[in-house]
mmCIF file of C-alpha atoms in Angstrom:
data_model
loop_
_atom_site.group_PDB
_atom_site.id
_atom_site.type_symbol
_atom_site.label_atom_id
_atom_site.label_comp_id
_atom_site.label_asym_id
_atom_site.label_seq_id
_atom_site.Cartn_x
_atom_site.Cartn_y
_atom_site.Cartn_z
ATOM 1 C CA GLY A 1 -0.134 0.377 0.335
ATOM 2 C CA ARG A 2 1.226 3.904 0.164
ATOM 3 C CA GLY A 3 0.688 3.898 3.655
ATOM 4 C CA GLY A 4 3.233 4.727 5.912
ATOM 5 C CA GLY A 5 5.347 2.198 8.217
ATOM 6 C CA GLU A 6 3.037 3.473 11.392
ATOM 7 C CA GLY A 7 -0.457 2.377 8.691
ATOM 8 C CA ARG A 8 1.311 -1.022 8.579
ATOM 9 C CA GLY A 9 2.315 -1.570 11.843
ATOM 10 C CA GLY A 10 -0.978 -0.727 12.838
ATOM 11 C CA LEU A 11 -2.455 -3.074 10.228
ATOM 12 C CA ALA A 12 0.307 -5.929 11.315
ATOM 13 C CA MET A 13 -0.859 -5.496 14.879
ATOM 14 C CA GLN A 14 -4.714 -6.205 14.250
ATOM 15 C CA LEU A 15 -4.169 -8.383 12.397
ATOM 16 C CA LEU A 16 -2.278 -10.526 15.721
ATOM 17 C CA SER A 17 -4.687 -9.167 17.709
ATOM 18 C CA SER A 18 -7.818 -11.312 15.893
ATOM 19 C CA ARG A 19 -5.803 -14.027 15.522
ATOM 20 C CA GLY A 20 -7.650 -15.807 18.258
ATOM 21 C CA GLY A 21 -11.784 -14.647 17.401
ATOM 22 C CA GLY A 22 -12.034 -11.985 14.325
ATOM 23 C CA SER A 23 -13.328 -13.595 11.227
ATOM 24 C CA ARG A 24 -11.689 -13.440 7.409
ATOM 25 C CA ARG A 25 -13.988 -11.094 6.453
ATOM 26 C CA SER A 26 -13.813 -8.477 9.352
ATOM 27 C CA CYS A 27 -9.631 -8.304 9.352
ATOM 28 C CA THR A 28 -9.386 -7.952 4.856
ATOM 29 C CA ALA A 29 -12.327 -5.035 6.083
ATOM 30 C CA SER A 30 -9.682 -3.455 9.172
ATOM 31 C CA ARG A 31 -6.668 -4.073 6.272
ATOM 32 C CA ARG A 32 -8.524 -2.614 3.132
ATOM 33 C CA ALA A 33 -9.847 0.337 6.161
ATOM 34 C CA ALA A 34 -5.733 0.501 7.830
ATOM 35 C CA VAL A 35 -4.838 0.479 3.436
ATOM 36 C CA ALA A 36 -7.698 3.364 2.583
ATOM 37 C CA ALA A 37 -6.856 5.584 5.383
ATOM 38 C CA PRO A 38 -4.788 8.317 5.289
ATOM 39 C CA SER A 39 -1.150 8.550 6.955
ATOM 40 C CA ALA A 40 1.177 11.595 9.075
ATOM 41 C CA PRO A 41 4.483 11.940 7.728
ATOM 42 C CA SER A 42 6.650 9.476 8.928
ATOM 43 C CA PRO A 43 9.957 10.644 10.399
ATOM 44 C CA ARG A 44 12.139 8.101 9.845
ATOM 45 C CA ARG A 45 10.712 7.876 5.694
ATOM 46 C CA ASP A 46 11.837 11.726 5.374
ATOM 47 C CA SER A 47 15.254 10.890 7.126
ATOM 48 C CA TRP A 48 15.865 8.073 3.869
ATOM 49 C CA ARG A 49 14.297 9.963 1.134
ATOM 50 C CA GLY A 50 16.993 12.989 2.204
ATOM 51 C CA MET A 51 20.094 9.756 2.580
ATOM 52 C CA ARG A 52 19.549 8.424 -0.667
ATOM 53 C CA ALA A 53 19.872 12.398 -2.673
ATOM 54 C CA GLY A 54 22.456 12.064 -0.697
ATOM 55 C CA ILE A 55 24.263 9.054 -1.690
ATOM 56 C CA LEU A 56 22.874 9.423 -5.329
ATOM 57 C CA VAL A 57 25.009 12.910 -5.192
ATOM 58 C CA LEU A 58 28.191 11.413 -4.030
ATOM 59 C CA GLY A 59 28.175 9.042 -5.902
ATOM 60 C CA GLY A 60 27.740 11.342 -9.284
ATOM 61 C CA THR A 61 30.333 13.968 -7.717
ATOM 62 C CA SER A 62 32.837 10.197 -7.336
ATOM 63 C CA ALA A 63 31.417 8.628 -10.755
ATOM 64 C CA GLY A 64 32.800 12.223 -12.594
ATOM 65 C CA LEU A 65 36.354 12.872 -10.551
ATOM 66 C CA LEU A 66 37.104 9.162 -12.492
ATOM 67 C CA LEU A 67 36.177 9.519 -14.928
ATOM 68 C CA ALA A 68 37.765 12.815 -15.160
ATOM 69 C CA TYR A 69 40.891 11.499 -13.615
ATOM 70 C CA LEU A 70 40.842 9.082 -16.885
ATOM 71 C CA ALA A 71 40.429 10.484 -19.403
ATOM 72 C CA GLY A 72 43.613 12.980 -17.894
ATOM 73 C CA ARG A 73 45.815 9.955 -18.023
ATOM 74 C CA ARG A 74 44.769 8.916 -21.063
ATOM 75 C CA HIS A 75 45.690 12.647 -21.851
ATOM 76 C CA TRP A 76 48.620 12.315 -20.281
ATOM 77 C CA ARG A 77 49.329 9.195 -21.749
ATOM 78 C CA ARG A 78 49.174 10.129 -24.955
ATOM 79 C CA ARG A 79 51.239 13.849 -24.703
ATOM 80 C CA LYS A 80 54.431 13.552 -26.680
ATOM 81 C CA PRO A 81 57.454 14.327 -25.405
ATOM 82 C CA SER A 82 59.293 18.043 -24.410
ATOM 83 C CA PRO A 83 61.187 18.953 -26.362
ATOM 84 C CA ALA A 84 63.022 20.092 -23.292
ATOM 85 C CA ALA A 85 63.360 16.844 -22.677
ATOM 86 C CA LEU A 86 64.533 15.764 -25.969
ATOM 87 C CA ALA A 87 66.494 17.688 -25.859
ATOM 88 C CA LEU A 88 67.813 15.957 -22.452
ATOM 89 C CA LEU A 89 68.139 13.254 -24.603
ATOM 90 C CA LYS A 90 70.080 14.291 -27.137
ATOM 91 C CA THR A 91 73.014 15.055 -24.619
ATOM 92 C CA VAL A 92 74.166 12.081 -23.838
ATOM 93 C CA ASP A 93 76.733 12.153 -26.114
ATOM 94 C CA SER A 94 77.182 8.505 -28.741
ATOM 95 C CA ALA A 95 80.646 9.755 -30.271
ATOM 96 C CA ALA A 96 82.041 9.754 -27.289
ATOM 97 C CA LEU A 97 80.308 6.233 -25.176
ATOM 98 C CA GLU A 98 82.045 4.904 -28.147
ATOM 99 C CA ALA A 99 85.786 6.648 -27.242
ATOM 100 C CA GLU A 100 85.392 5.887 -23.394
ATOM 101 C CA LEU A 101 84.325 2.180 -24.074
ATOM 102 C CA ALA A 102 87.771 1.994 -26.271
ATOM 103 C CA ARG A 103 89.947 3.562 -24.089
ATOM 104 C CA ARG A 104 88.971 0.736 -21.536
ATOM 105 C CA SER A 105 88.873 -2.296 -24.550
ATOM 106 C CA VAL A 106 85.684 -3.431 -24.067
ATOM 107 C CA GLY A 107 82.686 -4.317 -26.425
ATOM 108 C CA ALA A 108 80.179 -1.669 -27.532
ATOM 109 C CA HIS A 109 77.731 -3.063 -26.613
ATOM 110 C CA VAL A 110 78.987 -2.850 -22.412
ATOM 111 C CA ILE A 111 76.913 0.214 -21.073
ATOM 112 C CA ASN A 112 78.248 0.086 -17.165
ATOM 113 C CA THR A 113 80.616 1.811 -16.236
ATOM 114 C CA SER A 114 82.311 -1.348 -14.128
ATOM 115 C CA VAL A 115 83.649 -4.001 -17.120
ATOM 116 C CA ARG A 116 84.244 -7.783 -15.942
ATOM 117 C CA PRO A 117 88.071 -9.166 -16.472
ATOM 118 C CA LEU A 118 88.815 -11.738 -18.886
ATOM 119 C CA HIS A 119 88.985 -15.097 -18.162
ATOM 120 C CA ALA A 120 92.456 -16.367 -19.159
ATOM 121 C CA ALA A 121 90.768 -20.417 -19.913
ATOM 122 C CA ARG A 122 87.219 -19.378 -21.629
ATOM 123 C CA ALA A 123 89.656 -16.078 -23.807
ATOM 124 C CA ALA A 124 92.629 -19.216 -24.838
ATOM 125 C CA ALA A 125 89.536 -22.044 -25.804
ATOM 126 C CA ILE A 126 88.061 -19.626 -28.341
ATOM 127 C CA ASP A 127 90.913 -17.143 -30.237
ATOM 128 C CA ALA A 128 91.846 -20.892 -30.377
ATOM 129 C CA GLU A 129 88.873 -22.732 -31.893
ATOM 130 C CA LEU A 130 87.882 -18.811 -34.046
ATOM 131 C CA SER A 131 91.607 -18.873 -35.823
ATOM 132 C CA ARG A 132 90.535 -21.972 -36.946
ATOM 133 C CA LEU A 133 87.159 -20.253 -38.750
ATOM 134 C CA GLY A 134 89.612 -18.010 -39.884
ATOM 135 C CA VAL A 135 89.365 -15.315 -37.730
ATOM 136 C CA ALA A 136 93.096 -14.439 -36.957
ATOM 137 C CA SER A 137 92.690 -12.220 -33.596
ATOM 138 C CA PRO A 138 89.522 -11.245 -31.670
ATOM 139 C CA ASP A 139 90.854 -7.730 -32.669
ATOM 140 C CA ALA A 140 89.674 -8.674 -36.308
ATOM 141 C CA LEU A 141 86.214 -8.722 -34.692
ATOM 142 C CA ALA A 142 83.909 -6.389 -36.163
ATOM 143 C CA PRO A 143 82.330 -4.440 -33.298
ATOM 144 C CA GLY A 144 78.224 -5.266 -32.202
ATOM 145 C CA PRO A 145 77.126 -7.760 -32.241
ATOM 146 C CA PRO A 146 80.583 -10.325 -33.095
ATOM 147 C CA ARG A 147 81.874 -8.506 -29.965
ATOM 148 C CA LYS A 148 79.200 -8.612 -28.181
ATOM 149 C CA ALA A 149 79.584 -11.871 -28.564
ATOM 150 C CA TYR A 150 82.629 -12.613 -27.898
ATOM 151 C CA GLU A 151 82.936 -10.169 -24.380
ATOM 152 C CA THR A 152 80.144 -12.418 -23.394
ATOM 153 C CA PHE A 153 82.052 -16.138 -23.819
ATOM 154 C CA ALA A 154 85.905 -14.676 -22.761
ATOM 155 C CA ARG A 155 83.934 -12.296 -19.131
ATOM 156 C CA PRO A 156 81.684 -14.325 -18.395
ATOM 157 C CA ARG A 157 79.432 -13.385 -15.172
ATOM 158 C CA GLU A 158 79.689 -13.764 -12.062
ATOM 159 C CA GLY A 159 79.235 -18.204 -11.186
ATOM 160 C CA GLU A 160 78.726 -18.816 -14.859
ATOM 161 C CA PRO A 161 80.527 -22.079 -15.379
ATOM 162 C CA CYS A 162 84.179 -22.054 -15.846
ATOM 163 C CA ASP A 163 85.521 -25.539 -15.337
ATOM 164 C CA ASP A 164 87.997 -27.023 -18.658
ATOM 165 C CA ASP A 165 84.928 -29.104 -19.258
ATOM 166 C CA TYR A 166 82.788 -26.490 -19.626
ATOM 167 C CA VAL A 167 84.997 -24.578 -21.173
ATOM 168 C CA ARG A 168 86.145 -27.494 -23.800
ATOM 169 C CA ARG A 169 82.588 -27.755 -24.943
ATOM 170 C CA LYS A 170 80.856 -24.448 -24.995
ATOM 171 C CA ALA A 171 83.959 -22.719 -27.066
ATOM 172 C CA PRO A 172 83.337 -24.791 -30.689
ATOM 173 C CA LEU A 173 79.909 -23.504 -30.452
ATOM 174 C CA MET A 174 80.067 -20.184 -29.720
ATOM 175 C CA ALA A 175 82.685 -18.825 -32.370
ATOM 176 C CA GLN A 176 80.436 -20.602 -34.850
ATOM 177 C CA GLN A 177 78.681 -17.672 -33.472
ATOM 178 C CA VAL A 178 80.755 -15.460 -33.489
ATOM 179 C CA ALA A 179 82.132 -15.997 -36.970
ATOM 180 C CA PHE A 180 78.744 -15.972 -38.404
ATOM 181 C CA LEU A 181 78.055 -12.556 -36.852
ATOM 182 C CA HIS A 182 81.141 -10.925 -37.660
ATOM 183 C CA ARG A 183 80.155 -12.123 -41.909
ATOM 184 C CA HIS A 184 77.301 -11.142 -41.823
ATOM 185 C CA GLU A 185 78.091 -7.567 -40.409
ATOM 186 C CA GLN A 186 81.380 -7.683 -43.175
ATOM 187 C CA ALA A 187 78.188 -7.975 -45.615
ATOM 188 C CA ARG A 188 76.280 -5.879 -44.091
ATOM 189 C CA ARG A 189 78.717 -3.332 -45.061
ATOM 190 C CA ASN A 190 79.829 -4.287 -47.741
ATOM 191 C CA GLU A 191 78.198 -1.403 -50.586
ATOM 192 C CA LEU A 192 78.413 -4.078 -53.485
ATOM 193 C CA LEU A 193 76.180 -6.152 -51.461
ATOM 194 C CA ARG A 194 72.281 -6.083 -52.164
ATOM 195 C CA ASN A 195 71.253 -8.943 -49.573
ATOM 196 C CA VAL A 196 68.840 -6.707 -47.621
ATOM 197 C CA ASP A 197 66.373 -5.182 -48.121
ATOM 198 C CA ASP A 198 66.357 -1.565 -49.528
ATOM 199 C CA ALA A 199 62.869 0.298 -48.733
ATOM 200 C CA THR A 200 63.807 3.391 -51.369
ATOM 201 C CA GLN A 201 64.364 0.221 -54.319
ATOM 202 C CA ALA A 202 61.329 -1.094 -52.720
ATOM 203 C CA LEU A 203 58.840 1.743 -53.601
ATOM 204 C CA GLU A 204 59.760 2.239 -56.940
ATOM 205 C CA ARG A 205 59.730 -1.080 -57.731
ATOM 206 C CA ALA A 206 56.182 -0.749 -56.202
ATOM 207 C CA ALA A 207 55.593 1.512 -59.413
ATOM 208 C CA ARG A 208 56.128 -1.154 -61.812
ATOM 209 C CA PRO A 209 54.479 -3.134 -63.774
ATOM 210 C CA ARG A 210 53.286 -6.564 -62.864
ATOM 211 C CA HIS A 211 54.263 -9.789 -65.048
ATOM 212 C CA ASN A 212 51.085 -11.115 -66.761
ATOM 213 C CA VAL A 213 51.518 -14.472 -64.822
ATOM 214 C CA THR A 214 48.929 -15.631 -61.776
ATOM 215 C CA VAL A 215 49.666 -19.292 -59.797
ATOM 216 C CA VAL A 216 47.166 -21.293 -58.817
ATOM 217 C CA LEU A 217 47.402 -23.105 -55.783
ATOM 218 C CA ASP A 218 45.247 -26.294 -55.682
ATOM 219 C CA ASN A 219 44.749 -26.934 -51.931
ATOM 220 C CA LEU A 220 48.767 -27.124 -50.872
ATOM 221 C CA ARG A 221 48.924 -28.214 -47.397
ATOM 222 C CA SER A 222 51.745 -27.489 -45.818
ATOM 223 C CA ALA A 223 51.671 -22.865 -44.971
ATOM 224 C CA GLU A 224 55.164 -22.332 -45.202
ATOM 225 C CA ASN A 225 55.301 -23.469 -48.452
ATOM 226 C CA VAL A 226 52.429 -21.523 -49.785
ATOM 227 C CA GLY A 227 54.764 -18.697 -48.349
ATOM 228 C CA SER A 228 57.807 -19.311 -50.070
ATOM 229 C CA ILE A 229 55.595 -19.528 -52.749
ATOM 230 C CA PHE A 230 54.211 -16.152 -52.291
ATOM 231 C CA ARG A 231 57.786 -14.889 -51.826
ATOM 232 C CA THR A 232 58.523 -16.472 -55.832
ATOM 233 C CA ALA A 233 55.427 -14.647 -56.802
ATOM 234 C CA ASP A 234 56.922 -10.803 -54.835
ATOM 235 C CA ALA A 235 60.156 -12.106 -57.144
ATOM 236 C CA THR A 236 59.339 -12.632 -60.157
ATOM 237 C CA ARG A 237 56.704 -9.490 -59.931
ATOM 238 C CA VAL A 238 53.183 -11.499 -60.981
ATOM 239 C CA CYS A 239 49.925 -10.938 -61.437
ATOM 240 C CA ARG A 240 48.356 -12.580 -59.114
ATOM 241 C CA VAL A 241 48.616 -15.879 -56.169
ATOM 242 C CA VAL A 242 44.919 -17.421 -56.714
ATOM 243 C CA THR A 243 45.021 -19.727 -52.858
ATOM 244 C CA CYS A 244 41.944 -22.530 -53.765
ATOM 245 C CA GLY A 245 40.472 -24.990 -51.162
ATOM 246 C CA PHE A 246 42.167 -25.764 -47.962
ATOM 247 C CA THR A 247 45.377 -23.818 -49.141
ATOM 248 C CA THR A 248 46.590 -21.675 -46.239
ATOM 249 C CA THR A 249 45.462 -17.986 -46.941
ATOM 250 C CA PRO A 250 46.825 -14.089 -45.884
ATOM 251 C CA PRO A 251 47.135 -13.046 -43.369
ATOM 252 C CA ASP A 252 48.376 -16.610 -41.991
ATOM 253 C CA ARG A 253 51.681 -15.992 -39.185
ATOM 254 C CA LYS A 254 52.782 -19.835 -40.477
ATOM 255 C CA LEU A 255 53.130 -17.431 -44.221
ATOM 256 C CA GLU A 256 55.204 -14.411 -43.248
ATOM 257 C CA LYS A 257 57.704 -17.385 -41.712
ATOM 258 C CA THR A 258 58.809 -18.035 -44.933
ATOM 259 C CA ALA A 259 57.224 -14.983 -46.852
ATOM 260 C CA LEU A 260 59.083 -12.555 -44.789
ATOM 261 C CA GLY A 261 56.603 -9.873 -45.759
ATOM 262 C CA ALA A 262 55.656 -9.723 -49.235
ATOM 263 C CA LEU A 263 52.733 -11.443 -48.430
ATOM 264 C CA SER A 264 51.737 -7.258 -48.581
ATOM 265 C CA SER A 265 52.916 -7.286 -52.493
ATOM 266 C CA VAL A 266 51.392 -9.443 -54.158
ATOM 267 C CA PRO A 267 46.997 -9.412 -54.361
ATOM 268 C CA CYS A 268 45.774 -12.499 -53.832
ATOM 269 C CA ASP A 269 42.370 -14.039 -54.177
ATOM 270 C CA HIS A 270 40.673 -17.178 -52.501
ATOM 271 C CA PHE A 271 37.833 -20.273 -54.509
ATOM 272 C CA GLU A 272 36.605 -23.143 -52.694
ATOM 273 C CA ALA A 273 37.177 -25.013 -55.816
ATOM 274 C CA THR A 274 39.915 -24.841 -58.127
ATOM 275 C CA ILE A 275 37.936 -25.940 -61.659
ATOM 276 C CA ALA A 276 36.024 -22.698 -60.725
ATOM 277 C CA ALA A 277 39.530 -20.928 -60.222
ATOM 278 C CA VAL A 278 40.405 -22.174 -63.835
ATOM 279 C CA ARG A 279 36.896 -21.335 -65.728
ATOM 280 C CA HIS A 280 37.412 -18.291 -64.736
ATOM 281 C CA LEU A 281 41.385 -17.877 -66.233
ATOM 282 C CA ARG A 282 39.965 -19.747 -69.046
ATOM 283 C CA SER A 283 36.873 -17.189 -69.746
ATOM 284 C CA ARG A 284 39.624 -14.610 -69.264
ATOM 285 C CA GLY A 285 41.200 -16.133 -72.615
ATOM 286 C CA VAL A 286 44.096 -16.817 -70.190
ATOM 287 C CA TYR A 287 46.268 -20.199 -70.524
ATOM 288 C CA VAL A 288 46.319 -22.280 -67.869
ATOM 289 C CA VAL A 289 48.302 -25.189 -66.988
ATOM 290 C CA ALA A 290 48.585 -27.706 -64.831
ATOM 291 C CA LEU A 291 52.724 -28.165 -63.884
ATOM 292 C CA GLU A 292 52.416 -32.449 -63.378
ATOM 293 C CA THR A 293 54.044 -35.422 -63.633
ATOM 294 C CA THR A 294 52.232 -37.270 -66.522
ATOM 295 C CA GLU A 295 53.304 -39.393 -69.798
ATOM 296 C CA ASP A 296 51.844 -37.274 -71.907
ATOM 297 C CA ALA A 297 53.597 -33.287 -69.833
ATOM 298 C CA ILE A 298 55.303 -31.170 -72.329
ATOM 299 C CA PRO A 299 58.962 -30.152 -70.726
ATOM 300 C CA LEU A 300 58.840 -27.468 -69.380
ATOM 301 C CA GLY A 301 61.077 -25.090 -71.631
ATOM 302 C CA VAL A 302 59.795 -25.818 -74.811
ATOM 303 C CA ALA A 303 55.917 -25.905 -73.761
ATOM 304 C CA PRO A 304 54.164 -23.357 -76.489
ATOM 305 C CA GLN A 305 51.502 -22.679 -74.101
ATOM 306 C CA LEU A 306 54.142 -19.691 -71.921
ATOM 307 C CA GLY A 307 54.836 -18.047 -74.854
ATOM 308 C CA ASP A 308 52.273 -15.385 -75.478
ATOM 309 C CA GLU A 309 52.795 -12.769 -72.355
ATOM 310 C CA GLY A 310 49.266 -11.122 -73.725
ATOM 311 C CA ARG A 311 47.161 -14.000 -73.024
ATOM 312 C CA GLY A 312 48.968 -14.107 -69.753
ATOM 313 C CA VAL A 313 49.264 -18.021 -68.687
ATOM 314 C CA ALA A 314 48.289 -19.225 -65.156
ATOM 315 C CA ILE A 315 50.442 -22.417 -63.952
ATOM 316 C CA VAL A 316 48.543 -24.875 -61.394
ATOM 317 C CA LEU A 317 50.346 -25.943 -58.936
ATOM 318 C CA GLY A 318 48.651 -28.916 -56.826
ATOM 319 C CA ASN A 319 49.352 -30.981 -53.187
ATOM 320 C CA GLU A 320 52.516 -31.425 -52.054
ATOM 321 C CA VAL A 321 50.797 -35.438 -52.141
ATOM 322 C CA THR A 322 48.782 -36.093 -54.380
ATOM 323 C CA GLY A 323 49.822 -33.334 -57.210
ATOM 324 C CA VAL A 324 47.054 -31.565 -59.174
ATOM 325 C CA ASP A 325 44.003 -32.827 -59.397
ATOM 326 C CA LYS A 326 42.803 -35.192 -62.381
ATOM 327 C CA ALA A 327 39.294 -32.949 -62.738
ATOM 328 C CA VAL A 328 41.473 -29.682 -62.760
ATOM 329 C CA MET A 329 43.954 -31.687 -65.258
ATOM 330 C CA GLU A 330 40.951 -31.978 -67.699
ATOM 331 C CA GLU A 331 40.280 -28.041 -67.434
ATOM 332 C CA CYS A 332 43.385 -26.622 -67.571
ATOM 333 C CA ASP A 333 44.908 -25.586 -71.744
ATOM 334 C CA ALA A 334 48.033 -28.494 -70.965
ATOM 335 C CA VAL A 335 49.758 -30.161 -68.993
ATOM 336 C CA VAL A 336 54.081 -28.929 -68.051
ATOM 337 C CA GLU A 337 56.361 -30.427 -66.280
ATOM 338 C CA ILE A 338 59.980 -30.445 -65.200
ATOM 339 C CA PRO A 339 62.728 -33.356 -66.802
ATOM 340 C CA VAL A 340 63.761 -34.761 -63.545
ATOM 341 C CA PHE A 341 67.308 -36.877 -63.714
ATOM 342 C CA GLY A 342 67.537 -38.759 -60.258
ATOM 343 C CA VAL A 343 66.017 -40.948 -58.174
ATOM 344 C CA LYS A 344 63.223 -38.326 -56.654
ATOM 345 C CA ASN A 345 60.031 -38.297 -59.144
ATOM 346 C CA SER A 346 59.739 -34.479 -58.953
ATOM 347 C CA LEU A 347 61.204 -31.327 -57.110
ATOM 348 C CA ASN A 348 58.959 -29.549 -53.472
ATOM 349 C CA VAL A 349 56.107 -27.825 -55.079
ATOM 350 C CA ALA A 350 57.651 -24.312 -53.960
ATOM 351 C CA CYS A 351 61.149 -25.548 -55.801
ATOM 352 C CA CYS A 352 58.503 -25.776 -58.734
ATOM 353 C CA ALA A 353 57.135 -22.099 -58.328
ATOM 354 C CA SER A 354 60.642 -20.853 -59.052
ATOM 355 C CA VAL A 355 61.207 -22.112 -61.390
ATOM 356 C CA ALA A 356 57.905 -22.829 -63.734
ATOM 357 C CA LEU A 357 58.457 -18.682 -62.862
ATOM 358 C CA TYR A 358 61.493 -17.470 -64.676
ATOM 359 C CA GLU A 359 61.753 -19.892 -66.766
ATOM 360 C CA VAL A 360 58.204 -17.755 -68.252
ATOM 361 C CA LEU A 361 60.813 -14.398 -67.693
ATOM 362 C CA ARG A 362 63.573 -16.050 -69.309
ATOM 363 C CA ARG A 363 61.052 -16.882 -72.581
ATOM 364 C CA TRP A 364 58.835 -13.509 -72.699
ATOM 365 C CA GLY A 365 62.677 -11.757 -72.382
ATOM 366 C CA LYS A 366 62.216 -10.556 -68.862
ATOM 367 C CA TRP A 367 65.839 -11.106 -67.476
ATOM 368 C CA GLU A 368 67.426 -9.084 -70.199
ATOM 369 C CA SER A 369 65.576 -6.173 -70.166
ATOM 370 C CA ARG A 370 66.833 -6.740 -66.179
ATOM 371 C CA VAL A 371 69.989 -6.505 -66.601
ATOM 372 C CA GLU A 372 69.581 -4.148 -69.232
ATOM 373 C CA ARG A 373 68.790 -1.924 -66.405
#
């Protein structure tokens, strides 16, 4: 009911008192009368209303303060470093640091003020192994990672094992790592080598027209093989790669392992059925050839379907175990094969892609134009 607390209390007392001899009808009439009767405002109810209003106001204020604090933290995190902070960071002169490290005769990787002592047995063991690998002395090592790896072994931390058995087993392994890092650093500094990606060169090549070649992958099971094919497709600047069936399709972490950044530079389409992809390409006038070992396959070097650059060519590569599906081969214009002269009947599918794509470019005269550039 809408009555006050006293009205409800009086009703309860009437019900309890009438439990002994009152009739059900009298109890109902009493309840109706109590509900209908106006009750005076209760001080307890008014105090609860005031308390509830205060809680609401306090909660709203706290929520507002919390939101303001979070917004301030978010703004603080997004602020750019001040010019003064940047200037302070620039006061650390890297040249002075290198000079100090050179004066201490330690590698550039040491950034603290304490220099660990040289361990005679460790240093002698790794020096002997490096000499066997063609590195005359530690002084001949290139600065950077090679010197860091050498210093890590020759200047052990406190508590690291230095017994003869450990040094004898560990020194050859560390020398191999140091020698490799030394060769890698020398290759990186050699201006005649082009074994690293160049951003300027990549931008320039990205503007070149693509070759009219399509690679169709028929249910390849290995994501590593697919990633390697994407890298070859990028190197040969093909039109696109078409993945079919359960072939792994970008984006995928396993593809990146062997594609090494080539996924973003090669257009990719996906068809649920390889036959649908083949029919789509043939409807556009593209020659579609399956790369498979069969009795009537044409050797890759003389296949006429690879010589028409104007119409383009699509190369279908099959599953690593079962090869190109028979129904797919029947839809293709021709079946070509790579001749093999050993015990095995075929090559790895990623290797086949490399051989076939470069043969197409050789047939179209792209090698000569690349040499002229």
